[in-house]
């Protein structure tokens, strides 16, 4: 395997890790039949992801958990997260965390009337690779953050969840492809200087927003995965030159089959909604999507955008 080459440039005085040459990203070994990669997760998304030789190598690992809440329980849910014990940011391989609160807007095609209800919140953690995530899940830090590792703590957490959640949480895991990362400015208030954020939450008012997260989800047809990934690898992007841009990843679902059908998604993190809107209205966005209509069909239905306000953000000094 050949790691993707990277290079640094400076835009407006801030160091940037820019997108690599697409030709350097592809694996260089000879074409072979599909191989199976074991997935060690023991949560509800258990199985193996089948990758072909021509697909891109993962350069991050992304773990998420999706939640639907009872009406009016958002601030209570956020308070629980703000007050939990965690040393997440001190763990090897940690890059980024935020609790994402879904917001409406930014258009996109209407969802079918029989479509599943959207999740209200998503916890999202970016790791350098899957080994860091696995070490966290099997270590003491995971127990501390999920009831303290005792039966009494677990029961208390379970009872509390029943009063807030609507159904159980639903995890989803991803390989992070084609990372574009801008290290955080020195004045970023949520750079990881400790294991967790010290944020006051009253359970009545929503927490202040740290970041704005835009995702666009795709149902890529079987057999079209390589072409889809290569299309993204070859596209021209000037995201790293935009004010307020922090992180981009193309997410590939780490599962035999995504239960919601979305086996790929983009993930873009911005300092604010205004920064995201400025990019949408820019010529850089138009150029990035200029060839979208020229490619062969590869989707089962249109893409599905979803937007979030990120709270309790934690970011390593390297960026996400």
mmCIF file of C-alpha atoms in Angstrom:
data_model
loop_
_atom_site.group_PDB
_atom_site.id
_atom_site.type_symbol
_atom_site.label_atom_id
_atom_site.label_comp_id
_atom_site.label_asym_id
_atom_site.label_seq_id
_atom_site.Cartn_x
_atom_site.Cartn_y
_atom_site.Cartn_z
ATOM 1 C CA UNK A 1 0.000 0.000 0.000
ATOM 2 C CA UNK A 2 1.194 3.491 -0.768
ATOM 3 C CA UNK A 3 0.108 6.299 1.540
ATOM 4 C CA UNK A 4 -1.275 9.398 -0.072
ATOM 5 C CA UNK A 5 1.240 12.166 -0.442
ATOM 6 C CA UNK A 6 0.442 15.391 1.270
ATOM 7 C CA UNK A 7 1.817 18.871 1.098
ATOM 8 C CA UNK A 8 1.464 22.024 3.117
ATOM 9 C CA UNK A 9 0.689 25.462 1.874
ATOM 10 C CA UNK A 10 -0.186 28.701 3.552
ATOM 11 C CA UNK A 11 -3.458 30.474 2.997
ATOM 12 C CA UNK A 12 -4.103 33.709 4.823
ATOM 13 C CA UNK A 13 -1.200 32.859 7.105
ATOM 14 C CA UNK A 14 -2.731 29.584 8.390
ATOM 15 C CA UNK A 15 -1.042 26.214 7.646
ATOM 16 C CA UNK A 16 -3.185 23.909 5.578
ATOM 17 C CA UNK A 17 -3.048 20.238 4.764
ATOM 18 C CA UNK A 18 -4.355 20.270 1.201
ATOM 19 C CA UNK A 19 -5.960 17.592 -0.959
ATOM 20 C CA UNK A 20 -3.637 15.063 -2.495
ATOM 21 C CA UNK A 21 -3.182 14.181 -6.144
ATOM 22 C CA UNK A 22 -5.904 11.651 -6.887
ATOM 23 C CA UNK A 23 -3.476 9.413 -8.750
ATOM 24 C CA UNK A 24 -1.370 9.018 -5.610
ATOM 25 C CA UNK A 25 -4.373 7.937 -3.555
ATOM 26 C CA UNK A 26 -5.280 4.829 -5.454
ATOM 27 C CA UNK A 27 -3.715 1.562 -4.392
ATOM 28 C CA UNK A 28 -0.953 0.458 -6.730
ATOM 29 C CA UNK A 29 -1.151 -3.311 -6.366
ATOM 30 C CA UNK A 30 -2.544 -5.470 -9.139
ATOM 31 C CA UNK A 31 -6.276 -5.914 -9.521
ATOM 32 C CA UNK A 32 -7.557 -8.805 -7.406
ATOM 33 C CA UNK A 33 -10.992 -10.031 -6.352
ATOM 34 C CA UNK A 34 -12.780 -8.233 -3.555
ATOM 35 C CA UNK A 35 -11.259 -8.722 -0.118
ATOM 36 C CA UNK A 36 -13.019 -8.763 3.227
ATOM 37 C CA UNK A 37 -11.841 -6.576 6.104
ATOM 38 C CA UNK A 38 -12.874 -7.619 9.587
ATOM 39 C CA UNK A 39 -14.900 -5.176 11.634
ATOM 40 C CA UNK A 40 -14.208 -5.626 15.363
ATOM 41 C CA UNK A 41 -17.140 -3.564 16.583
ATOM 42 C CA UNK A 42 -19.532 -5.233 19.013
ATOM 43 C CA UNK A 43 -22.242 -2.546 18.856
ATOM 44 C CA UNK A 44 -25.338 -2.948 16.698
ATOM 45 C CA UNK A 45 -23.425 -2.344 13.473
ATOM 46 C CA UNK A 46 -21.437 -5.547 13.373
ATOM 47 C CA UNK A 47 -20.002 -7.272 10.326
ATOM 48 C CA UNK A 48 -17.431 -6.823 7.635
ATOM 49 C CA UNK A 49 -16.918 -4.208 4.949
ATOM 50 C CA UNK A 50 -16.079 -5.593 1.526
ATOM 51 C CA UNK A 51 -13.552 -3.459 -0.343
ATOM 52 C CA UNK A 52 -12.115 -3.882 -3.806
ATOM 53 C CA UNK A 53 -8.504 -3.256 -4.670
ATOM 54 C CA UNK A 54 -9.409 -0.046 -6.477
ATOM 55 C CA UNK A 55 -11.122 1.665 -3.552
ATOM 56 C CA UNK A 56 -9.421 4.368 -1.529
ATOM 57 C CA UNK A 57 -7.538 3.782 1.667
ATOM 58 C CA UNK A 58 -9.086 5.108 4.852
ATOM 59 C CA UNK A 59 -7.057 7.896 6.449
ATOM 60 C CA UNK A 60 -9.301 8.477 9.467
ATOM 61 C CA UNK A 61 -11.855 6.440 11.396
ATOM 62 C CA UNK A 62 -15.156 8.053 12.346
ATOM 63 C CA UNK A 63 -17.480 6.790 15.061
ATOM 64 C CA UNK A 64 -20.967 8.202 15.496
ATOM 65 C CA UNK A 65 -24.048 7.492 17.571
ATOM 66 C CA UNK A 66 -27.470 8.743 16.487
ATOM 67 C CA UNK A 67 -30.264 9.718 18.862
ATOM 68 C CA UNK A 68 -33.957 10.544 18.606
ATOM 69 C CA UNK A 69 -35.286 12.559 21.543
ATOM 70 C CA UNK A 70 -38.613 13.019 23.199
ATOM 71 C CA UNK A 71 -40.187 16.416 22.551
ATOM 72 C CA UNK A 72 -38.506 19.313 24.338
ATOM 73 C CA UNK A 73 -35.678 17.207 25.803
ATOM 74 C CA UNK A 74 -32.810 18.745 23.805
ATOM 75 C CA UNK A 75 -31.358 20.953 26.570
ATOM 76 C CA UNK A 76 -31.658 18.101 29.083
ATOM 77 C CA UNK A 77 -29.800 15.795 26.695
ATOM 78 C CA UNK A 78 -27.060 18.389 26.145
ATOM 79 C CA UNK A 79 -26.677 18.870 29.917
ATOM 80 C CA UNK A 80 -26.077 15.154 30.331
ATOM 81 C CA UNK A 81 -23.289 15.300 27.777
ATOM 82 C CA UNK A 82 -21.754 18.441 29.258
ATOM 83 C CA UNK A 83 -21.573 16.895 32.726
ATOM 84 C CA UNK A 84 -20.349 13.430 31.788
ATOM 85 C CA UNK A 85 -16.907 12.272 32.852
ATOM 86 C CA UNK A 86 -14.575 11.887 29.904
ATOM 87 C CA UNK A 87 -10.888 12.100 29.054
ATOM 88 C CA UNK A 88 -11.520 11.671 25.356
ATOM 89 C CA UNK A 89 -9.188 14.426 24.167
ATOM 90 C CA UNK A 90 -6.247 12.932 26.065
ATOM 91 C CA UNK A 91 -6.445 9.569 24.319
ATOM 92 C CA UNK A 92 -4.010 8.427 21.650
ATOM 93 C CA UNK A 93 -5.349 8.921 18.148
ATOM 94 C CA UNK A 94 -8.064 11.423 19.048
ATOM 95 C CA UNK A 95 -8.608 14.211 16.490
ATOM 96 C CA UNK A 96 -12.095 15.749 16.830
ATOM 97 C CA UNK A 97 -15.406 15.474 18.664
ATOM 98 C CA UNK A 98 -18.695 17.323 18.605
ATOM 99 C CA UNK A 99 -22.261 16.621 19.658
ATOM 100 C CA UNK A 100 -24.303 17.583 16.604
ATOM 101 C CA UNK A 101 -27.770 19.124 16.990
ATOM 102 C CA UNK A 102 -29.803 18.835 13.780
ATOM 103 C CA UNK A 103 -31.142 22.044 12.257
ATOM 104 C CA UNK A 104 -33.447 22.588 9.310
ATOM 105 C CA UNK A 105 -32.471 24.472 6.213
ATOM 106 C CA UNK A 106 -30.229 24.663 3.151
ATOM 107 C CA UNK A 107 -32.807 23.190 0.818
ATOM 108 C CA UNK A 108 -32.258 19.894 -0.903
ATOM 109 C CA UNK A 109 -34.872 17.520 -2.298
ATOM 110 C CA UNK A 110 -37.900 16.840 -0.070
ATOM 111 C CA UNK A 111 -37.824 13.565 1.830
ATOM 112 C CA UNK A 112 -40.434 10.973 0.833
ATOM 113 C CA UNK A 113 -43.405 10.819 3.164
ATOM 114 C CA UNK A 114 -42.553 7.218 4.092
ATOM 115 C CA UNK A 115 -38.891 7.989 4.833
ATOM 116 C CA UNK A 116 -37.447 7.318 8.254
ATOM 117 C CA UNK A 117 -37.555 10.133 10.782
ATOM 118 C CA UNK A 118 -34.294 12.052 11.022
ATOM 119 C CA UNK A 119 -32.192 11.757 14.155
ATOM 120 C CA UNK A 120 -32.214 14.777 16.457
ATOM 121 C CA UNK A 121 -28.619 14.484 17.672
ATOM 122 C CA UNK A 122 -25.469 12.712 16.539
ATOM 123 C CA UNK A 123 -22.275 12.295 18.544
ATOM 124 C CA UNK A 124 -19.305 12.291 16.183
ATOM 125 C CA UNK A 125 -15.680 11.424 16.925
ATOM 126 C CA UNK A 126 -12.829 11.409 14.434
ATOM 127 C CA UNK A 127 -9.825 9.172 15.155
ATOM 128 C CA UNK A 128 -6.526 8.899 13.303
ATOM 129 C CA UNK A 129 -7.362 5.249 12.652
ATOM 130 C CA UNK A 130 -9.558 2.447 13.940
ATOM 131 C CA UNK A 131 -6.970 1.249 16.473
ATOM 132 C CA UNK A 132 -7.440 4.396 18.556
ATOM 133 C CA UNK A 133 -11.200 3.943 18.539
ATOM 134 C CA UNK A 134 -10.940 0.269 19.502
ATOM 135 C CA UNK A 135 -8.548 1.099 22.348
ATOM 136 C CA UNK A 136 -11.012 3.678 23.684
ATOM 137 C CA UNK A 137 -14.000 1.328 23.449
ATOM 138 C CA UNK A 138 -12.248 -1.463 25.324
ATOM 139 C CA UNK A 139 -10.524 0.736 27.905
ATOM 140 C CA UNK A 140 -11.327 2.417 31.188
ATOM 141 C CA UNK A 141 -12.140 5.761 29.521
ATOM 142 C CA UNK A 142 -15.180 4.210 27.817
ATOM 143 C CA UNK A 143 -16.457 2.838 31.135
ATOM 144 C CA UNK A 144 -16.031 6.206 32.831
ATOM 145 C CA UNK A 145 -18.088 7.947 30.151
ATOM 146 C CA UNK A 146 -20.839 5.306 30.190
ATOM 147 C CA UNK A 147 -21.930 4.934 33.784
ATOM 148 C CA UNK A 148 -18.546 4.660 35.482
ATOM 149 C CA UNK A 149 -18.108 0.962 34.824
ATOM 150 C CA UNK A 150 -20.393 -0.117 37.703
ATOM 151 C CA UNK A 151 -23.826 -1.734 37.558
ATOM 152 C CA UNK A 152 -25.278 1.148 39.577
ATOM 153 C CA UNK A 153 -23.863 3.713 37.198
ATOM 154 C CA UNK A 154 -25.163 1.774 34.215
ATOM 155 C CA UNK A 155 -28.681 1.488 35.677
ATOM 156 C CA UNK A 156 -28.737 5.204 36.499
ATOM 157 C CA UNK A 157 -27.653 6.034 32.949
ATOM 158 C CA UNK A 158 -30.279 3.661 31.517
ATOM 159 C CA UNK A 159 -33.134 5.149 33.559
ATOM 160 C CA UNK A 160 -32.031 8.662 32.650
ATOM 161 C CA UNK A 161 -31.922 7.732 28.961
ATOM 162 C CA UNK A 162 -35.457 6.307 29.041
ATOM 163 C CA UNK A 163 -36.722 9.686 30.223
ATOM 164 C CA UNK A 164 -35.015 11.582 27.384
ATOM 165 C CA UNK A 165 -34.576 9.335 24.356
ATOM 166 C CA UNK A 166 -37.171 8.011 21.944
ATOM 167 C CA UNK A 167 -35.868 4.526 21.317
ATOM 168 C CA UNK A 168 -32.282 3.417 21.659
ATOM 169 C CA UNK A 169 -29.201 5.057 20.122
ATOM 170 C CA UNK A 170 -28.015 3.805 16.742
ATOM 171 C CA UNK A 171 -24.259 3.693 16.084
ATOM 172 C CA UNK A 172 -22.673 4.097 12.655
ATOM 173 C CA UNK A 173 -19.000 3.803 11.739
ATOM 174 C CA UNK A 174 -17.057 5.070 8.750
ATOM 175 C CA UNK A 175 -13.713 5.083 7.015
ATOM 176 C CA UNK A 176 -12.668 8.709 6.542
ATOM 177 C CA UNK A 177 -11.338 9.330 3.015
ATOM 178 C CA UNK A 178 -9.607 12.291 1.357
ATOM 179 C CA UNK A 179 -9.146 14.445 4.484
ATOM 180 C CA UNK A 180 -8.674 18.171 4.013
ATOM 181 C CA UNK A 181 -7.735 19.741 7.330
ATOM 182 C CA UNK A 182 -6.963 23.257 8.449
ATOM 183 C CA UNK A 183 -5.259 23.322 11.860
ATOM 184 C CA UNK A 184 -7.178 25.489 14.331
ATOM 185 C CA UNK A 185 -6.160 29.120 14.897
ATOM 186 C CA UNK A 186 -4.458 29.856 18.184
ATOM 187 C CA UNK A 187 -7.548 31.634 19.511
ATOM 188 C CA UNK A 188 -9.859 28.654 18.968
ATOM 189 C CA UNK A 189 -11.692 28.338 22.310
ATOM 190 C CA UNK A 190 -12.336 24.618 22.001
ATOM 191 C CA UNK A 191 -8.873 23.318 21.242
ATOM 192 C CA UNK A 192 -8.291 20.187 23.297
ATOM 193 C CA UNK A 193 -6.287 21.236 26.352
ATOM 194 C CA UNK A 194 -7.956 18.710 28.652
ATOM 195 C CA UNK A 195 -9.914 15.527 28.418
ATOM 196 C CA UNK A 196 -13.322 17.207 28.177
ATOM 197 C CA UNK A 197 -14.939 20.637 27.881
ATOM 198 C CA UNK A 198 -15.884 22.636 30.973
ATOM 199 C CA UNK A 199 -19.200 24.025 29.740
ATOM 200 C CA UNK A 200 -22.015 25.111 32.029
ATOM 201 C CA UNK A 201 -25.404 23.666 31.090
ATOM 202 C CA UNK A 202 -28.686 24.385 32.861
ATOM 203 C CA UNK A 203 -30.860 21.815 31.079
ATOM 204 C CA UNK A 204 -33.258 24.544 30.005
ATOM 205 C CA UNK A 205 -31.410 26.489 27.309
ATOM 206 C CA UNK A 206 -29.500 24.982 24.373
ATOM 207 C CA UNK A 207 -25.708 25.126 24.559
ATOM 208 C CA UNK A 208 -23.863 27.700 22.483
ATOM 209 C CA UNK A 209 -22.849 26.517 19.022
ATOM 210 C CA UNK A 210 -19.128 25.871 18.444
ATOM 211 C CA UNK A 211 -19.151 24.699 14.815
ATOM 212 C CA UNK A 212 -21.502 24.200 11.884
ATOM 213 C CA UNK A 213 -21.511 20.788 10.224
ATOM 214 C CA UNK A 214 -22.840 20.044 6.740
ATOM 215 C CA UNK A 215 -23.348 16.494 5.500
ATOM 216 C CA UNK A 216 -24.594 15.196 2.175
ATOM 217 C CA UNK A 217 -25.553 11.520 2.167
ATOM 218 C CA UNK A 218 -25.464 9.181 -0.834
ATOM 219 C CA UNK A 219 -26.898 5.777 -1.662
ATOM 220 C CA UNK A 220 -24.232 4.554 -4.084
ATOM 221 C CA UNK A 221 -25.313 1.632 -6.240
ATOM 222 C CA UNK A 222 -23.520 -1.732 -5.856
ATOM 223 C CA UNK A 223 -20.509 -1.885 -8.143
ATOM 224 C CA UNK A 224 -20.240 1.909 -8.413
ATOM 225 C CA UNK A 225 -18.189 2.452 -5.254
ATOM 226 C CA UNK A 226 -14.817 2.742 -6.997
ATOM 227 C CA UNK A 227 -16.138 5.223 -9.562
ATOM 228 C CA UNK A 228 -17.801 7.305 -6.870
ATOM 229 C CA UNK A 229 -14.649 7.512 -4.762
ATOM 230 C CA UNK A 230 -12.500 8.333 -7.763
ATOM 231 C CA UNK A 231 -14.886 11.096 -8.804
ATOM 232 C CA UNK A 232 -14.330 12.744 -5.429
ATOM 233 C CA UNK A 233 -10.588 12.146 -5.544
ATOM 234 C CA UNK A 234 -10.331 13.920 -8.909
ATOM 235 C CA UNK A 235 -12.637 16.871 -8.264
ATOM 236 C CA UNK A 236 -11.246 20.351 -7.884
ATOM 237 C CA UNK A 237 -11.837 21.825 -4.469
ATOM 238 C CA UNK A 238 -10.801 25.122 -2.918
ATOM 239 C CA UNK A 239 -12.385 24.500 0.459
ATOM 240 C CA UNK A 240 -9.120 25.059 2.294
ATOM 241 C CA UNK A 241 -8.990 28.625 0.985
ATOM 242 C CA UNK A 242 -12.376 29.588 2.378
ATOM 243 C CA UNK A 243 -12.726 31.607 5.568
ATOM 244 C CA UNK A 244 -14.072 29.535 8.423
ATOM 245 C CA UNK A 245 -13.339 26.151 6.838
ATOM 246 C CA UNK A 246 -11.984 23.528 9.264
ATOM 247 C CA UNK A 247 -12.371 19.968 7.985
ATOM 248 C CA UNK A 248 -13.595 17.831 5.099
ATOM 249 C CA UNK A 249 -13.937 14.042 4.918
ATOM 250 C CA UNK A 250 -15.629 11.692 2.516
ATOM 251 C CA UNK A 251 -17.198 9.027 4.731
ATOM 252 C CA UNK A 252 -17.547 5.395 3.634
ATOM 253 C CA UNK A 253 -19.807 3.289 5.859
ATOM 254 C CA UNK A 254 -17.959 0.507 7.659
ATOM 255 C CA UNK A 255 -20.646 -2.180 7.433
ATOM 256 C CA UNK A 256 -21.806 -4.957 5.165
ATOM 257 C CA UNK A 257 -24.924 -2.919 4.506
ATOM 258 C CA UNK A 258 -26.013 0.455 5.858
ATOM 259 C CA UNK A 259 -29.426 0.021 7.470
ATOM 260 C CA UNK A 260 -30.587 3.394 6.120
ATOM 261 C CA UNK A 261 -29.080 2.838 2.671
ATOM 262 C CA UNK A 262 -26.603 5.733 2.951
ATOM 263 C CA UNK A 263 -23.264 4.044 2.373
ATOM 264 C CA UNK A 264 -21.385 7.320 1.729
ATOM 265 C CA UNK A 265 -21.569 10.859 3.030
ATOM 266 C CA UNK A 266 -19.578 14.037 2.912
ATOM 267 C CA UNK A 267 -18.682 15.747 6.187
ATOM 268 C CA UNK A 268 -17.648 19.400 6.213
ATOM 269 C CA UNK A 269 -17.005 21.349 9.409
ATOM 270 C CA UNK A 270 -17.136 25.156 9.489
ATOM 271 C CA UNK A 271 -16.628 27.732 12.203
ATOM 272 C CA UNK A 272 -20.138 29.098 11.633
ATOM 273 C CA UNK A 273 -23.267 28.834 9.525
ATOM 274 C CA UNK A 274 -22.370 32.157 7.920
ATOM 275 C CA UNK A 275 -19.032 30.728 6.730
ATOM 276 C CA UNK A 276 -20.841 27.762 5.210
ATOM 277 C CA UNK A 277 -23.361 29.986 3.452
ATOM 278 C CA UNK A 278 -20.551 32.147 2.065
ATOM 279 C CA UNK A 279 -18.975 29.040 0.545
ATOM 280 C CA UNK A 280 -22.290 27.881 -0.974
ATOM 281 C CA UNK A 281 -22.651 31.228 -2.722
ATOM 282 C CA UNK A 282 -19.029 31.355 -3.888
ATOM 283 C CA UNK A 283 -17.457 30.571 -7.246
ATOM 284 C CA UNK A 284 -15.374 27.891 -5.497
ATOM 285 C CA UNK A 285 -18.538 25.905 -4.784
ATOM 286 C CA UNK A 286 -19.735 26.305 -8.367
ATOM 287 C CA UNK A 287 -16.403 25.068 -9.708
ATOM 288 C CA UNK A 288 -16.395 22.040 -7.397
ATOM 289 C CA UNK A 289 -19.803 20.948 -8.717
ATOM 290 C CA UNK A 290 -19.346 21.982 -12.342
ATOM 291 C CA UNK A 291 -19.016 18.406 -13.653
ATOM 292 C CA UNK A 292 -21.613 16.791 -11.416
ATOM 293 C CA UNK A 293 -24.021 16.209 -14.294
ATOM 294 C CA UNK A 294 -21.459 14.658 -16.644
ATOM 295 C CA UNK A 295 -20.859 11.382 -14.804
ATOM 296 C CA UNK A 296 -22.733 8.134 -15.316
ATOM 297 C CA UNK A 297 -25.626 7.409 -12.940
ATOM 298 C CA UNK A 298 -24.403 5.832 -9.719
ATOM 299 C CA UNK A 299 -27.028 6.663 -7.063
ATOM 300 C CA UNK A 300 -30.215 5.055 -5.809
ATOM 301 C CA UNK A 301 -32.142 8.298 -5.487
ATOM 302 C CA UNK A 302 -30.915 11.866 -4.968
ATOM 303 C CA UNK A 303 -28.380 12.903 -2.300
ATOM 304 C CA UNK A 304 -29.832 13.835 1.078
ATOM 305 C CA UNK A 305 -28.320 16.883 2.824
ATOM 306 C CA UNK A 306 -28.534 17.340 6.589
ATOM 307 C CA UNK A 307 -27.149 20.195 8.714
ATOM 308 C CA UNK A 308 -26.088 20.398 12.335
ATOM 309 C CA UNK A 309 -24.948 22.832 14.968
ATOM 310 C CA UNK A 310 -22.015 21.298 16.812
ATOM 311 C CA UNK A 311 -21.712 21.800 20.580
ATOM 312 C CA UNK A 312 -19.068 20.682 23.100
ATOM 313 C CA UNK A 313 -16.496 20.614 20.311
ATOM 314 C CA UNK A 314 -13.026 19.252 21.014
ATOM 315 C CA UNK A 315 -10.197 19.527 18.497
ATOM 316 C CA UNK A 316 -6.624 18.297 18.636
ATOM 317 C CA UNK A 317 -3.811 20.688 17.853
ATOM 318 C CA UNK A 318 -3.302 18.831 14.562
ATOM 319 C CA UNK A 319 -6.884 19.587 13.541
ATOM 320 C CA UNK A 320 -9.352 16.859 12.652
#
